[in-house]
Amino acid sequence: MVTEVKMPDADVLYSDVKFTKTKDKVNGTASPSEDTTYSEVRITKAPQPSAELSGPTPDAVSNGRSGLPLERISLLVFIVLFVLAAGALGYTTYKHTQTTEALQRLKVDYEHVKKNLTEKKCEVNSCIKEPPCPADGTCLKCEQGWERYGGSCYYFSKDRSSWDHSRDKCKQQGGELVKIESREEQVFLDVRLRDKMVEAEDKFWIGLTDVQREGTWMWADGSPLDKNLTFWSKGEPDNWTRSDGEDCTRMGEKGGAEENKSWFDKSCRFSHKYICEKPAENGKLECL
């Protein structure tokens, strides 16, 4: 009888061989049978799993021979740190730019508010910062509704009338249609009119005319025009022939005139706003 048994870890073969003695026929007697058993065991070792299919051993892991090489890990850490540093630098630069722009806006707003407060204080005191007040505290002043520049007061009308009627209204207030005697005065008036003009034709009469003699320009006070100090716009005066002549002067350019050249001749009967001028007065005021 042969029996085979397989075990999990190894192949084990058990072979049992039994021999039974036969009866002794010679003597005619029978002897008890004796079983003799021979056992043979053969063990075959189970095959070991391939090293290529097995995972890393603890020793291999501990020695760094499995997973990512050390150089790759170092490079990955460096890249992460570099990206974080670049992001932090970019954010810092952005915040710095935002802060700088905010400070610049605050500076502009501060200067604007400071200028407005200065102008308001001057209006309340009827006193202009320039020129400075004398040591005795006296200060040139203008009555309400007039604006001071230098030693003169200026009135910018809101109503319209012909050149002659405009001059009469100026005289009624103790003044005369404005006489421009310097480039600085022209610049002052030209800039002020840009804010006061509503449209392009919303110009103002000044005290310059050639009504007495064509081409000979005179100021309302009878003094001649200095030909080296004129601010005629391009092509002016043109004495447009389709009208009854253009013998009076108006000024103003809403969008601003090149080199402040904003004089135009016009028929004296045309209705315009006007600028009056008279000397400023001395007064005891708290000056800036």
Short mmCIF file of C-alpha atoms in Angstrom, two decimals, residues 86-188:
data_model
loop_
_atom_site.label_atom_id
_atom_site.label_comp_id
_atom_site.label_asym_id
_atom_site.label_seq_id
_atom_site.Cartn_x
_atom_site.Cartn_y
_atom_site.Cartn_z
CA ALA A 86 9.34 83.07 -5.23
CA GLY A 87 5.70 83.30 -4.19
CA ALA A 88 6.60 85.14 -0.99
CA LEU A 89 8.82 87.56 -2.92
CA GLY A 90 6.08 88.22 -5.49
CA TYR A 91 3.50 88.88 -2.79
CA THR A 92 5.88 91.22 -0.94
CA THR A 93 6.61 93.14 -4.16
CA TYR A 94 2.89 93.44 -4.92
CA LYS A 95 2.10 94.77 -1.43
CA HIS A 96 5.00 97.22 -1.68
CA THR A 97 3.69 98.53 -5.01
CA GLN A 98 0.16 98.87 -3.62
CA THR A 99 1.47 100.72 -0.57
CA THR A 100 3.57 103.09 -2.70
CA GLU A 101 0.61 103.92 -4.94
CA ALA A 102 -1.62 104.49 -1.93
CA LEU A 103 0.94 106.86 -0.40
CA GLN A 104 1.20 108.79 -3.66
CA ARG A 105 -2.59 109.15 -3.82
CA LEU A 106 -2.66 110.32 -0.22
CA LYS A 107 0.05 112.87 -1.00
CA VAL A 108 -1.89 114.23 -3.97
CA ASP A 109 -5.09 114.38 -1.92
CA TYR A 110 -3.23 116.12 0.91
CA GLU A 111 -1.79 118.76 -1.42
CA HIS A 112 -5.22 119.31 -2.97
CA VAL A 113 -6.90 119.71 0.41
CA LYS A 114 -4.11 121.97 1.63
CA LYS A 115 -4.47 124.18 -1.45
CA ASN A 116 -8.24 124.39 -1.03
CA LEU A 117 -7.93 125.30 2.64
CA THR A 118 -5.40 128.00 1.81
CA GLU A 119 -7.64 129.45 -0.87
CA LYS A 120 -10.67 129.35 1.44
CA LYS A 121 -8.75 131.15 4.15
CA CYS A 122 -7.69 133.79 1.69
CA GLU A 123 -11.28 134.25 0.55
CA VAL A 124 -12.49 134.65 4.12
CA ASN A 125 -9.81 137.19 4.91
CA SER A 126 -9.93 138.78 1.43
CA CYS A 127 -6.17 138.38 1.47
CA ILE A 128 -3.89 136.63 -1.03
CA LYS A 129 -0.70 134.94 0.11
CA GLU A 130 1.38 136.52 -2.66
CA PRO A 131 2.76 139.09 -2.38
CA PRO A 132 3.41 138.70 1.37
CA CYS A 133 1.90 141.15 3.81
CA PRO A 134 4.02 144.01 5.14
CA ALA A 135 5.41 143.87 8.67
CA ASP A 136 2.75 146.27 9.96
CA GLY A 137 0.02 143.71 9.19
CA THR A 138 -1.63 145.65 6.38
CA CYS A 139 -2.80 143.66 3.41
CA LEU A 140 -4.25 144.45 0.00
CA LYS A 141 -7.89 143.43 -0.19
CA CYS A 142 -10.79 143.27 -2.63
CA GLU A 143 -14.45 143.66 -1.91
CA GLN A 144 -16.77 140.68 -2.04
CA GLY A 145 -17.26 139.22 -5.53
CA TRP A 146 -13.87 140.46 -6.77
CA GLU A 147 -10.67 138.42 -7.09
CA ARG A 148 -7.24 139.82 -6.33
CA TYR A 149 -4.09 139.27 -8.33
CA GLY A 150 -1.07 141.40 -7.59
CA GLY A 151 -2.19 144.94 -6.87
CA SER A 152 -5.50 144.72 -8.75
CA CYS A 153 -8.98 143.35 -8.17
CA TYR A 154 -10.88 141.61 -10.98
CA TYR A 155 -14.59 141.11 -11.47
CA PHE A 156 -15.81 138.34 -13.82
CA SER A 157 -19.40 139.06 -14.76
CA LYS A 158 -22.16 136.52 -15.14
CA ASP A 159 -24.47 138.77 -17.20
CA ARG A 160 -23.94 139.68 -20.85
CA SER A 161 -23.99 143.02 -22.63
CA SER A 162 -22.38 144.93 -25.50
CA TRP A 163 -18.83 146.24 -25.15
CA ASP A 164 -19.99 149.81 -24.38
CA HIS A 165 -22.57 148.71 -21.82
CA SER A 166 -20.02 146.40 -20.22
CA ARG A 167 -17.63 149.30 -19.83
CA ASP A 168 -20.36 151.41 -18.22
CA LYS A 169 -21.06 148.65 -15.68
CA CYS A 170 -17.40 148.45 -14.78
CA LYS A 171 -17.27 152.21 -14.21
CA GLN A 172 -20.33 152.02 -11.97
CA GLN A 173 -18.33 149.72 -9.68
CA GLY A 174 -15.32 152.01 -9.63
CA GLY A 175 -13.36 150.16 -12.26
CA GLU A 176 -12.72 149.82 -16.00
CA LEU A 177 -12.70 147.07 -18.58
CA VAL A 178 -9.51 145.13 -17.87
CA LYS A 179 -6.18 146.36 -19.26
CA ILE A 180 -3.58 143.60 -19.64
CA GLU A 181 -0.07 144.91 -18.97
CA SER A 182 2.06 141.77 -18.50
CA ARG A 183 2.34 138.16 -19.59
CA GLU A 184 1.71 137.05 -16.01
CA GLU A 185 -1.54 138.97 -15.94
CA GLN A 186 -2.62 137.41 -19.24
CA VAL A 187 -1.83 133.92 -17.95
CA PHE A 188 -3.81 134.57 -14.76
#
